[in-house]
Coordinates of C-alpha atoms and ligand atoms in Angstrom, one line a residue:
X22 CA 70.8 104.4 129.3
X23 CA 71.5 105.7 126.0
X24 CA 69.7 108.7 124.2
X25 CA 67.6 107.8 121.8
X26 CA 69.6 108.7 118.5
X27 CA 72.8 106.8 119.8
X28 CA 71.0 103.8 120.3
X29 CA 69.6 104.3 116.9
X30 CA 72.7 104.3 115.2
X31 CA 74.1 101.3 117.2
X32 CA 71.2 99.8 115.9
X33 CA 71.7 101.0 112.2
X34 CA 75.2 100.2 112.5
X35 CA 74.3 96.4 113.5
X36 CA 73.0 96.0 110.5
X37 CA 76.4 96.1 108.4
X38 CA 78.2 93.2 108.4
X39 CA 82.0 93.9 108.9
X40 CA 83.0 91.6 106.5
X41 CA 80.7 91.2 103.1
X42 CA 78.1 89.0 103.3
X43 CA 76.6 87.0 100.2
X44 CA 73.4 86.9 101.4
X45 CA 73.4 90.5 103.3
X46 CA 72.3 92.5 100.8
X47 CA 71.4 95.8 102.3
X48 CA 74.9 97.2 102.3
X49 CA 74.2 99.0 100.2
X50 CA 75.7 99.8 96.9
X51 CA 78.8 102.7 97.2
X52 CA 77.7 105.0 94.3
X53 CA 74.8 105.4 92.6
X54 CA 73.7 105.5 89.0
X55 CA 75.0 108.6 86.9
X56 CA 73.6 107.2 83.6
X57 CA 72.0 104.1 82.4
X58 CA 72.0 102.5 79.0
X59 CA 68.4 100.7 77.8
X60 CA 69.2 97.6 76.5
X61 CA 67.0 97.9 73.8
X62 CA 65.4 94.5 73.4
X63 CA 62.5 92.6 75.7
X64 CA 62.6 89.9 77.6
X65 CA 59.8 88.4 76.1
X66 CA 61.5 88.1 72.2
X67 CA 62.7 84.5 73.2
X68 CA 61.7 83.5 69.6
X69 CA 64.0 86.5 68.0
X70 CA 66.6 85.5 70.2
X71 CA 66.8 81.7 69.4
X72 CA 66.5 82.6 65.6
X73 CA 69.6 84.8 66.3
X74 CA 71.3 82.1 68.5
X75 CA 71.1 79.9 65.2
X76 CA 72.0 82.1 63.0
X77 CA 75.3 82.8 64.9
X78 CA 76.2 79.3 64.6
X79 CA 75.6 78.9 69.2
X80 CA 79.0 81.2 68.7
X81 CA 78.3 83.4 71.9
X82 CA 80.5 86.3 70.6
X83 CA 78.3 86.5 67.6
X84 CA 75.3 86.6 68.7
X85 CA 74.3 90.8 68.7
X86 CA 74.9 92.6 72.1
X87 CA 71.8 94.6 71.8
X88 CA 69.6 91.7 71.3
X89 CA 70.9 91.0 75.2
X90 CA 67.9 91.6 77.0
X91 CA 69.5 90.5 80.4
X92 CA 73.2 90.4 81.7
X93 CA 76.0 90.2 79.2
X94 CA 78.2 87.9 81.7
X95 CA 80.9 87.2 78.3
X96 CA 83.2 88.9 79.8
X97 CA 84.2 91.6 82.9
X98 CA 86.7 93.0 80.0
X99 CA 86.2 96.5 78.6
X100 CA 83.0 95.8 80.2
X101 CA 83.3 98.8 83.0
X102 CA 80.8 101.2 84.0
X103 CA 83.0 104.6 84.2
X104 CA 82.5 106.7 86.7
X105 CA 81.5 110.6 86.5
X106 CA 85.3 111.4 87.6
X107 CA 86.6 109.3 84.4
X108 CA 84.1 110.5 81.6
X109 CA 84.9 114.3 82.9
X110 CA 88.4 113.3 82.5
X111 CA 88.0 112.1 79.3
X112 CA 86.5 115.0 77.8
X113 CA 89.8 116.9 78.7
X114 CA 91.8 114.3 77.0
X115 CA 94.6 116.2 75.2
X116 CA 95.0 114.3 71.7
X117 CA 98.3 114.9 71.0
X118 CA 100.4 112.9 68.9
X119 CA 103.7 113.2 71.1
X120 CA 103.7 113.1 75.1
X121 CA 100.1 114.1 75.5
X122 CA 99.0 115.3 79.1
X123 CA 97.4 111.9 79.6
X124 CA 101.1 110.1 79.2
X125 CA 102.7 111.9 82.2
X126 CA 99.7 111.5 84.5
X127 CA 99.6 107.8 83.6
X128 CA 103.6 107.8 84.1
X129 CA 102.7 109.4 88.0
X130 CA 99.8 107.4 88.2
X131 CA 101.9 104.0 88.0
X132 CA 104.3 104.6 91.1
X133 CA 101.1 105.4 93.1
X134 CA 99.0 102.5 92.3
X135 CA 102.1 99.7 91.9
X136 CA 104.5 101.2 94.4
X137 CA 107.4 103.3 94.3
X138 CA 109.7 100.8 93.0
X139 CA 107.7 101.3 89.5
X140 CA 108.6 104.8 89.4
X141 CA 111.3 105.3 86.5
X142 CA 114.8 106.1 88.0
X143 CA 117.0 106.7 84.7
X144 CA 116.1 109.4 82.7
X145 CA 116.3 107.7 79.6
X146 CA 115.4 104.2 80.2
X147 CA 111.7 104.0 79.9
X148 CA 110.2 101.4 82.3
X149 CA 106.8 101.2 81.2
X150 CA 105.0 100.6 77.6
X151 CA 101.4 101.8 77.1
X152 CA 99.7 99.2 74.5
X153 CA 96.0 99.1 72.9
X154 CA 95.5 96.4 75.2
X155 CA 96.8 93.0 77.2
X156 CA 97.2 91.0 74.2
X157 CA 98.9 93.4 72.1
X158 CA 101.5 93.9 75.1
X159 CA 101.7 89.9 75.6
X160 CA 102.2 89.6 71.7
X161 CA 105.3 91.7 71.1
X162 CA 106.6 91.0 74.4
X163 CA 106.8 87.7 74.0
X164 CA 108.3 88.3 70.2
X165 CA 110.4 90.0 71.1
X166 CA 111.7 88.2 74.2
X167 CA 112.0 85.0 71.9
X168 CA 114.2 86.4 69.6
X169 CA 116.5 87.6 72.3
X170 CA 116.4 84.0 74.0
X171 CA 118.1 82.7 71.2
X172 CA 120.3 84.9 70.5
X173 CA 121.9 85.0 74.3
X174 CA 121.5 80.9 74.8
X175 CA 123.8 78.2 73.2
X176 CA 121.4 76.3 71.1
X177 CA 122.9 72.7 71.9
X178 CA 121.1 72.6 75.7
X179 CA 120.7 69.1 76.8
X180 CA 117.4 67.0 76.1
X181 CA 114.8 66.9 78.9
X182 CA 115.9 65.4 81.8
X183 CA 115.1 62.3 83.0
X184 CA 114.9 63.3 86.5
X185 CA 111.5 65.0 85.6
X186 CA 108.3 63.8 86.7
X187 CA 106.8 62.0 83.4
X188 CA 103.6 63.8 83.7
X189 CA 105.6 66.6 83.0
X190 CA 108.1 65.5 80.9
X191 CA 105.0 64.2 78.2
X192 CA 103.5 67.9 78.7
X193 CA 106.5 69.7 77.6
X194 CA 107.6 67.1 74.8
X195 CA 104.1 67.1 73.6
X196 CA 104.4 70.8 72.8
X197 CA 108.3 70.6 72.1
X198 CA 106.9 68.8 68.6
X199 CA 107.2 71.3 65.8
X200 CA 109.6 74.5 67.7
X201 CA 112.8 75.7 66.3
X202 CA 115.2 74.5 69.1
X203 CA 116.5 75.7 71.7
X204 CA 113.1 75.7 73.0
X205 CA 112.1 77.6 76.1
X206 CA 109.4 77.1 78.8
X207 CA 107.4 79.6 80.2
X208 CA 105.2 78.2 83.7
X209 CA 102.6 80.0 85.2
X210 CA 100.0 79.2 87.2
X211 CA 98.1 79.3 84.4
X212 CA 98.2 81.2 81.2
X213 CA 95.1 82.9 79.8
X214 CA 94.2 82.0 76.7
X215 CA 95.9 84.7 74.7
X216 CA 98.8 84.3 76.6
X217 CA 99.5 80.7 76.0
X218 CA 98.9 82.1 72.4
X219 CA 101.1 84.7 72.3
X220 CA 103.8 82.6 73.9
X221 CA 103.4 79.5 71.4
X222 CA 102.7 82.0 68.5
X223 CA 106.6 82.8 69.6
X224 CA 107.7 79.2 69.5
X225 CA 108.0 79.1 73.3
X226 CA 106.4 76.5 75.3
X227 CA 103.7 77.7 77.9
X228 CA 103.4 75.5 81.1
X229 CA 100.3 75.6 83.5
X230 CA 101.4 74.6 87.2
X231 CA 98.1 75.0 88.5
X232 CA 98.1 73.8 93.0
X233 CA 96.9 70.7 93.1
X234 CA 93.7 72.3 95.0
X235 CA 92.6 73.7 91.9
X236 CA 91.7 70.3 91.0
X237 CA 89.8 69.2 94.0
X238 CA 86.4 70.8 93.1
X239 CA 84.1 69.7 96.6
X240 CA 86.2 71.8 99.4
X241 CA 87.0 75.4 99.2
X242 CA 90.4 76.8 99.1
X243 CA 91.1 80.3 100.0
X244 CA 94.0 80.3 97.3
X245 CA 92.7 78.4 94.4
X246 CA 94.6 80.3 92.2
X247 CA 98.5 79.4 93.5
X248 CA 100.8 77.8 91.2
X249 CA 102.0 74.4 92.5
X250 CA 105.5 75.3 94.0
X251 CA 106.5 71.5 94.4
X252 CA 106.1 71.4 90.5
X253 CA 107.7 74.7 89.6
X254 CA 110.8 73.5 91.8
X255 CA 111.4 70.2 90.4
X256 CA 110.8 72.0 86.8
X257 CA 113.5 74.8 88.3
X258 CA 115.6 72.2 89.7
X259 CA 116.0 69.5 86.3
X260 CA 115.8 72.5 83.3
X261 CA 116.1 75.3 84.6
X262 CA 118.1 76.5 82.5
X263 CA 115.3 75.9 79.7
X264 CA 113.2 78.3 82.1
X265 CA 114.4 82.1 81.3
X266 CA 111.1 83.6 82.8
X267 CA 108.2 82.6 85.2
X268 CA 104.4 83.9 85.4
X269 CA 102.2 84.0 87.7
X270 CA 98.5 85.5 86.8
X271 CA 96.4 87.6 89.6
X272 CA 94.3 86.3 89.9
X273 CA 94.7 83.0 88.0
X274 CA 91.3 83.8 85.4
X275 CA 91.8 80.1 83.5
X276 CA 91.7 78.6 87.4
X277 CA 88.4 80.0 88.2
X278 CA 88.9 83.9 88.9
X279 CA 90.9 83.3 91.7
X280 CA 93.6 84.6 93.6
X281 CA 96.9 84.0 94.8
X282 CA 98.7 84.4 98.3
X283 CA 101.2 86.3 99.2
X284 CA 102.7 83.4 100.7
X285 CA 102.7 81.9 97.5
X286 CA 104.5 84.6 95.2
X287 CA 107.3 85.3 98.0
X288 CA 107.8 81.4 97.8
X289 CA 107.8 81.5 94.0
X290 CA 110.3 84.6 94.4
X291 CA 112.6 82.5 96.7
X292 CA 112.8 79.9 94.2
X293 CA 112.9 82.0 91.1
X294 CA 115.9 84.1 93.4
X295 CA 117.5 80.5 93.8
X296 CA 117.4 80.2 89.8
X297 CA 118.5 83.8 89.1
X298 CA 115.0 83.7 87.3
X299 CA 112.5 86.5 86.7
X300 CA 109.4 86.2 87.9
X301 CA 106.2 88.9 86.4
X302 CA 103.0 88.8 87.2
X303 CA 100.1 89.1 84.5
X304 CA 98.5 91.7 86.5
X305 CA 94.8 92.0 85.0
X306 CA 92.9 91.8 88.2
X307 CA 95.6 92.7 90.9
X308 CA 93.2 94.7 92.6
X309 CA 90.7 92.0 93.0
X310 CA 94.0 89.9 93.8
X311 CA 94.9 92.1 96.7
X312 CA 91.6 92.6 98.1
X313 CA 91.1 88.6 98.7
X314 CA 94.9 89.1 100.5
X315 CA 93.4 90.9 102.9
X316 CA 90.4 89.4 103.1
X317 CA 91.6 85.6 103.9
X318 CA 95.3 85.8 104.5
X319 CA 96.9 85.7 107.9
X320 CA 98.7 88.8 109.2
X321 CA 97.0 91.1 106.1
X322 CA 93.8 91.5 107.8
X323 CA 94.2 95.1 108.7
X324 CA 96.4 96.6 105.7
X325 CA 95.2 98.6 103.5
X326 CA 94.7 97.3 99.9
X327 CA 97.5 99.9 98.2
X328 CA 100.0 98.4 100.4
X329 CA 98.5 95.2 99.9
X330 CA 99.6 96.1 96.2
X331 CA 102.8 97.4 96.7
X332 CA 103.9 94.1 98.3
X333 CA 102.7 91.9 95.7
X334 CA 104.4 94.1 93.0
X335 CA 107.5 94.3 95.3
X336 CA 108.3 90.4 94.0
X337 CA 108.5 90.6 90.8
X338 CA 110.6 92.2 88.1
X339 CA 107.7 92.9 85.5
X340 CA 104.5 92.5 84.5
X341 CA 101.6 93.0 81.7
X342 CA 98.4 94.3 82.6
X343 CA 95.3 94.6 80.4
X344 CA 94.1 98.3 82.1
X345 CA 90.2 96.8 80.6
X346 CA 90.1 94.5 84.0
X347 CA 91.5 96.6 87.3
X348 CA 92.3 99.8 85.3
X349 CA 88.5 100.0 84.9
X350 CA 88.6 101.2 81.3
X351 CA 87.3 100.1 78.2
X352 CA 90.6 99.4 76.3
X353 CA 94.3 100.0 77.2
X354 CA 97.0 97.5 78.1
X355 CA 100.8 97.9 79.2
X356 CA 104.2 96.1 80.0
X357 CA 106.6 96.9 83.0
X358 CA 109.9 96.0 84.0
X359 CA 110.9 97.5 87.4
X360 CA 114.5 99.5 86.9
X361 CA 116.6 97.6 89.3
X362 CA 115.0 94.6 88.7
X363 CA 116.3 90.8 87.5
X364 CA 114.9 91.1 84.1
X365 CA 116.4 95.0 83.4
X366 CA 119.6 93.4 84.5
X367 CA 120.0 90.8 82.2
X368 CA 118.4 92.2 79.4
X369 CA 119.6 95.9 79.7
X370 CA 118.6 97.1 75.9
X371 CA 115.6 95.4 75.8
X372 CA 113.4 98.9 76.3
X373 CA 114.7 99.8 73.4
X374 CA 113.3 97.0 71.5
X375 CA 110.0 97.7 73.0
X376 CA 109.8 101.2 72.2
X377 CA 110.4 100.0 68.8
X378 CA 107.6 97.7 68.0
X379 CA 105.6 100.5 69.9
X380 CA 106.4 102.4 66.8
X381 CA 105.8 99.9 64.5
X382 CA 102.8 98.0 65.8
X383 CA 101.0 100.8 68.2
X384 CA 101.7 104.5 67.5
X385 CA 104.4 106.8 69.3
X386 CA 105.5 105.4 73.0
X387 CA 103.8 107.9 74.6
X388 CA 100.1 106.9 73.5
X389 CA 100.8 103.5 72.5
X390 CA 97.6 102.5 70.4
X391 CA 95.5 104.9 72.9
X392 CA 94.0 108.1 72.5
X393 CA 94.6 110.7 74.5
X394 CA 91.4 110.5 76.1
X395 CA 91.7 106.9 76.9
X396 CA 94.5 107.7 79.3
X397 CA 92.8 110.1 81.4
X398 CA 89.9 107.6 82.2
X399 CA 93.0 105.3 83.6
X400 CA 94.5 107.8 85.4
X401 CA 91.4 107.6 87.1
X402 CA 90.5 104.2 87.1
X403 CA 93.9 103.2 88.4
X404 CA 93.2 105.7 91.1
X405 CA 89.4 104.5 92.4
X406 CA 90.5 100.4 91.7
X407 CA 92.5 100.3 95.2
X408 CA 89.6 101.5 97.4
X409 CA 88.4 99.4 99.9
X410 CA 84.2 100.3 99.3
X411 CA 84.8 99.8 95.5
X412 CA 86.6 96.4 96.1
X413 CA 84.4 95.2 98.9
X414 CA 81.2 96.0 97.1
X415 CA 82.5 94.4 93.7
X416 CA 84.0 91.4 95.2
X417 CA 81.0 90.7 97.8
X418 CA 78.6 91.3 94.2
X419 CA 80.2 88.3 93.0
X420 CA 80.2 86.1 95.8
X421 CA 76.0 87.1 96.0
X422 CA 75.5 85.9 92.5
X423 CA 77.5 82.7 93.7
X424 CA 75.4 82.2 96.5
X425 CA 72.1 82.6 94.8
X426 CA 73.2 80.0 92.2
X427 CA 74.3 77.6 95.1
X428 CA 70.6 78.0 96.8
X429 CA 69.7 76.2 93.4
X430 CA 72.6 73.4 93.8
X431 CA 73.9 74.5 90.6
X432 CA 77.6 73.4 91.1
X433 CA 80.3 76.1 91.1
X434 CA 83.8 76.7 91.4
X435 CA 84.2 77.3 95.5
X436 CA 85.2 79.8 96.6
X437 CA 83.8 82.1 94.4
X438 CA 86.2 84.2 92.4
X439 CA 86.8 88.0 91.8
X440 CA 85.2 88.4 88.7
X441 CA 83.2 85.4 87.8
X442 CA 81.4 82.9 89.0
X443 CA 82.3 79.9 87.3
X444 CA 79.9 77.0 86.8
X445 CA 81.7 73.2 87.2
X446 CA 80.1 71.5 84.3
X447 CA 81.1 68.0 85.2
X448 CA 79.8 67.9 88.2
X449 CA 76.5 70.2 86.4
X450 CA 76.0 67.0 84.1
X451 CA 77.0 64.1 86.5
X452 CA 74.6 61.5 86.4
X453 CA 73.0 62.1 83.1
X454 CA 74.4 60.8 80.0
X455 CA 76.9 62.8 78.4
X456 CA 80.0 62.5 76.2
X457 CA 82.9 64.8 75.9
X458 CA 81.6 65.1 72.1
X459 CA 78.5 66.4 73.2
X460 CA 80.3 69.6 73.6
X461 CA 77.2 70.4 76.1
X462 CA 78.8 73.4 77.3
X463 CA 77.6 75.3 73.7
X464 CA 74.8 73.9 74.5
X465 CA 74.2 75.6 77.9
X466 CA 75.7 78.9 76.5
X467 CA 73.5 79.0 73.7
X468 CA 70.2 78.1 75.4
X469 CA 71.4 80.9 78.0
X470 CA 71.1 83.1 75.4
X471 CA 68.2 82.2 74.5
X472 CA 66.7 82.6 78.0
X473 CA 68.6 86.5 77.9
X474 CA 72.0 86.2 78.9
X475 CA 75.4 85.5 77.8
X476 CA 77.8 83.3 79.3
X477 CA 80.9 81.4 78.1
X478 CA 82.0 78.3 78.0
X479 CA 86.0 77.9 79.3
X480 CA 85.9 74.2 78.6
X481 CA 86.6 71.1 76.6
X482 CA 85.6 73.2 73.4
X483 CA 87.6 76.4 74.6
X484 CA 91.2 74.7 75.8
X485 CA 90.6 71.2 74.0
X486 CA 91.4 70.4 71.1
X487 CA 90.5 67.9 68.4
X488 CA 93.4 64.6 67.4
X489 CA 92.8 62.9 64.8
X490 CA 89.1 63.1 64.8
X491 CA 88.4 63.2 68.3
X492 CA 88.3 65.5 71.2
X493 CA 91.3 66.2 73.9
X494 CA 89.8 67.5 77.4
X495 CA 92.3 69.9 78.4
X496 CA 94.9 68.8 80.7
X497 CA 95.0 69.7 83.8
X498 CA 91.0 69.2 82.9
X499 CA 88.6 71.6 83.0
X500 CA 85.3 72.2 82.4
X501 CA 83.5 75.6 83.2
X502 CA 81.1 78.2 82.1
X503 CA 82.0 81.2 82.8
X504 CA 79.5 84.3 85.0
X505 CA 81.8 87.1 84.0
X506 CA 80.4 89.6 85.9
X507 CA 81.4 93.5 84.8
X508 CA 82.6 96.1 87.1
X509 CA 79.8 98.4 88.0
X510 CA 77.3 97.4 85.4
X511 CA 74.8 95.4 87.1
X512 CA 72.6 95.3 90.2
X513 CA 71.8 91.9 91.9
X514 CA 68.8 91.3 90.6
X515 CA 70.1 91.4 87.3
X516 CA 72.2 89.0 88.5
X517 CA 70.0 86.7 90.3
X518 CA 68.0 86.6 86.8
X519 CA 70.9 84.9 85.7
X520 CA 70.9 82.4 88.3
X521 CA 67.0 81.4 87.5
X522 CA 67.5 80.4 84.3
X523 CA 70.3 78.2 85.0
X524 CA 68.0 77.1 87.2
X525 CA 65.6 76.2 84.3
X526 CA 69.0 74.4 82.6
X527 CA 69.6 72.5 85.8
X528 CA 66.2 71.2 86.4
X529 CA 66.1 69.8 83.0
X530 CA 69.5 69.0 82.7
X531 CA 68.4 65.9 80.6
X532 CA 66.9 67.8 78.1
X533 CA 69.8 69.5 77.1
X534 CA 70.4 68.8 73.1
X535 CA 74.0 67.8 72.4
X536 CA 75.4 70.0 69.3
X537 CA 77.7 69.5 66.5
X538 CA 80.5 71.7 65.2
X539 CA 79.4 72.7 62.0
X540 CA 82.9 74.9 61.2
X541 CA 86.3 75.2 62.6
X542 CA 86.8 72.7 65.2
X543 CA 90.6 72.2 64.6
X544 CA 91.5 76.0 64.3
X545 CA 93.8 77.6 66.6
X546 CA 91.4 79.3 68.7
X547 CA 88.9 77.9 67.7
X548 CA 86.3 78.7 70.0
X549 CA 86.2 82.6 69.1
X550 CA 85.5 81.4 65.3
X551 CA 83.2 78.0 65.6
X552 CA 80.2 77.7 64.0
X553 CA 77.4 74.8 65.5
X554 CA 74.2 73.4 65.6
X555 CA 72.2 71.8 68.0
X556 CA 71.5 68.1 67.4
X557 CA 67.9 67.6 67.5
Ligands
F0G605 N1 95.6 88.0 80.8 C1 94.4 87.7 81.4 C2 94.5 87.0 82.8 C3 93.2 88.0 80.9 O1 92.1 87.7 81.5 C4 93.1 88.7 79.6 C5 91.9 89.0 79.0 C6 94.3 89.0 79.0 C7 95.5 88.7 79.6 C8 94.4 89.7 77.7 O2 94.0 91.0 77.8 O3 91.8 91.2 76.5 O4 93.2 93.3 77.1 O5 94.0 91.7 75.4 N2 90.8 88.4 79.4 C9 89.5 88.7 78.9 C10 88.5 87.7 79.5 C11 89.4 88.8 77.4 O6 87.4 87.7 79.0 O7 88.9 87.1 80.5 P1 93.2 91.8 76.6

């Protein structure tokens, strides 16, 4: 018979589950609230609101943050809730001009949290590039990199060849139209937005090789987020020589938030090995990435998450990170190439470049568009993002909020992703009458708003684009809202707000007002600038 207190606590202990749980919620939350922000409007001002919504044109990132009386789901970027550990820091942030304290704690931070192969072995050779944030890093990356591409290439490389695939032969001749040749393609498993910007913006043709499971929306797929490796090796196989570099994004944002195997970047390794090819990863969420490793992948069950890491990041030669995802700050980006790695090989100099459009475009290398203070709060960011109660609490958040929206059959993206929940809008308006020119994901976002909450659409109006007067769905389609959900901001019930008002939108799905674009629907970018209207 046992004493009374050990039965107890085998009792207590029951009551955990050992794997998260979406509808378990008494684990409870590992750290508690330090501060808390009012959001400063009510509930209740649903006329202020739509008034607002209006006058923003339905343009979700105008409408005023503090007129948010519920969850601001736009985005899980810069979004972070610091912790105690990184505000202190910040206060001791030494605002120097040249290597600040913060520069050589990030510099030891980055072997610890990416593995020791990160660490930088020549003296001189700087490995790693501190930049205001993803984009800026993406940006003169990829300038860069295009400029040296056709400097070291003979321009006369062969047309397309015929032994492609035609689907994939019209993709890359569709955006061939209009580049300075040679012309280069870049796969991924799929670009973010800014990416595929950055990359065209540099006359460079970005590919999206999403798995063909991405596309089958009814069954769930541990691995969602896996490039398609039959694709990338018939691409590899016909041009690659038109291939100088391939991507894969952790986890895969534009696919739904979710993540990659291991399996799937040591295959993409052996093939980009094959090619002499290097691979990077856009690293964003690699944390997040990792922790569904370990979660659903054979033989990974029992690692820890920073060796988790250290694998991953042992496959490639590079990568960008935005630090305002897994670095759990509010702004900060960076570039790395690995010393011994394939890129560093065949483009020994190109450091050098980077350090100089550092100078030009960010500030001097060492605080790279940052202040001082900044990199403190990602020293310790980088160093909480790896732990198994922050992951497993953040990640089994998400899932929660998936689940609650699923007890009100609102269709989502299965299984649910790191950061986001994203709602399958096709199969949300299946059955009612609905055009692509509706452009009924506004709609949703803006009557969201309304309700409280904002959302975004990652859709036919976000990655389509209008041809001579009429809408293209994106191809490979899709069709999503996205649940952004931002790293220690919210509690569930926040959340599960959320998921009653799309519960509203669902039960009167047929009472959702098409709306016209009123400004800029054939801008580049165009869904960061739009103006609409509801039709009425
Ligand atoms: N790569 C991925 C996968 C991203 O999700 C983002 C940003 C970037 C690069 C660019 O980084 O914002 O620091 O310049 N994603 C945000 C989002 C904006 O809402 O998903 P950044």
């Amino acid at each position: 018979m046992l004493d009374p207190i050990t039965f107890f606590v085998s009792q207590f202990r029951d009551l955990l589950p050992e794997k998260p749980e979406p509808l378990r919620s008494f684990l409870p939350r590992p750290y508690r609230n330090a501060a808390v922000r009012f959001s400063g409007s009510s509930i209740h001002a649903f006329e202020e609101r739509r008034a607002l919504v209006e006058e923003a044109g339905l343009n979700v990132f105008s409408f005023p943050a503090r007129k948010i009386a519920g969850c601001d789901l736009l985005t899980d970027s810069g979004t972070t809730t610091m912790t105690l550990e990184q505000w202190a820091a910040m206060v001791m942030g030494d605002e120097s001009y040249g290597s600040n304290e913060g520069y050589f704690e990030v510099k030891e931070q980055i072997p610890i949290t990416f593995g020791p192969e990160w660490e930088q072995r020549d003296e001189l050779r700087e490995n790693f590039f501190i930049f205001h944030q993803g984009r800026s890093a993406e940006h003169n990356f990829f300038n860069l990199f295009a400029g040296e591409l056709r400097k070291s290439l003979p321009s006369d490389i062969k047309g397309l060849s015929n032994e492609l695939p035609p689907d994939l032969k019209t993709r890359i001749e569709s955006r061939i139209k209009g580049m300075r040749r040679p012309y280069f393609i870049i796969p991924s498993n799929s670009h973010f937005d800014t990416t595929e910007g950055n990359i065209e913006d540099s006359r460079l043709i970005p590919l999206n090789l999403p798995s063909p499971e991405h596309l089958e929306k009814n069954r769930d797929f541990p691995f969602r987020g896996n490039i398609d490796l039959s694709a990338l090796e018939t691409l590899l196989d016909t041009v690659g020589e038109r291939v100088p570099l391939v991507y894969l994004t952790i986890t895969n944002n534009t696919g739904g938030g979710q993540p990659v195997s291991m399996e799937n970047i040591r295959r993409v390794r052996e093939l980009t090995d094959k090619h002499d090819i290097p691979l990077f990863f856009d690293a964003c969420r690699f944390a997040e990435n990792a922790w569904f490793i370990q979660q659903n992948e054979p033989g990974y069950e029992d690692m820890p998450i920073p060796k988790i890491v250290y694998e991953m990041f042992h496959h490639v030669d590079g990568f960008h990170i935005s630090f305002k995802k897994d670095g759990l700050v509010n702004i900060g980006g960076g570039m790395a190439f690995k010393d011994d790695g394939r890129f560093t090989q065949k483009y020994p100099d190109f450091w050098m470049k980077m350090i100089d459009r550092q100078i030009l475009t960010e500030g001097h290398p060492t605080y790279g568009g940052l202040a001082g203070r900044d990199l403190k709060a990602l020293v310790e960011g980088l160093r909480l993002v790896t732990s198994q109660e922050y992951l497993d609490y953040r990640i089994s958040q998400v899932k929660r909020f998936g689940a609650k929206l699923e007890s009100y059959d609102i269709p989502i993206v299965r299984p649910t992703g790191g950061h986001a929940v994203y709602i399958d809008l096709d199969r949300f308006f299946a059955g009612t009458e609905t055009d692509d020119e509706d452009l009924k994901g506004i709609a949703f976002t803006a009557l969201m708003l309304v309700a409280g909450h904002r959302l975004v659409e990652l859709g036919l109006y976000a990655f389509g684009k209008l041809k001579d007067g009429k809408e293209i769905p994106p191809n490979p389609r899709v069709n999503f809202i996205r649940a952004s959900v931002p790293r220690l901001a919210y509690e569930d019930q926040d959340l599960f707000s959320v998921a009653e008002a799309v519960r509203v939108l669902n039960d009167y799905k047929d009472r959702i007002p098409a709306v016209e674009v009123v400004y800029g629907r054939d801008l580049f970018l165009r869904h960061f600038k739009s103006r609409f209207r509801f039709k009425l």
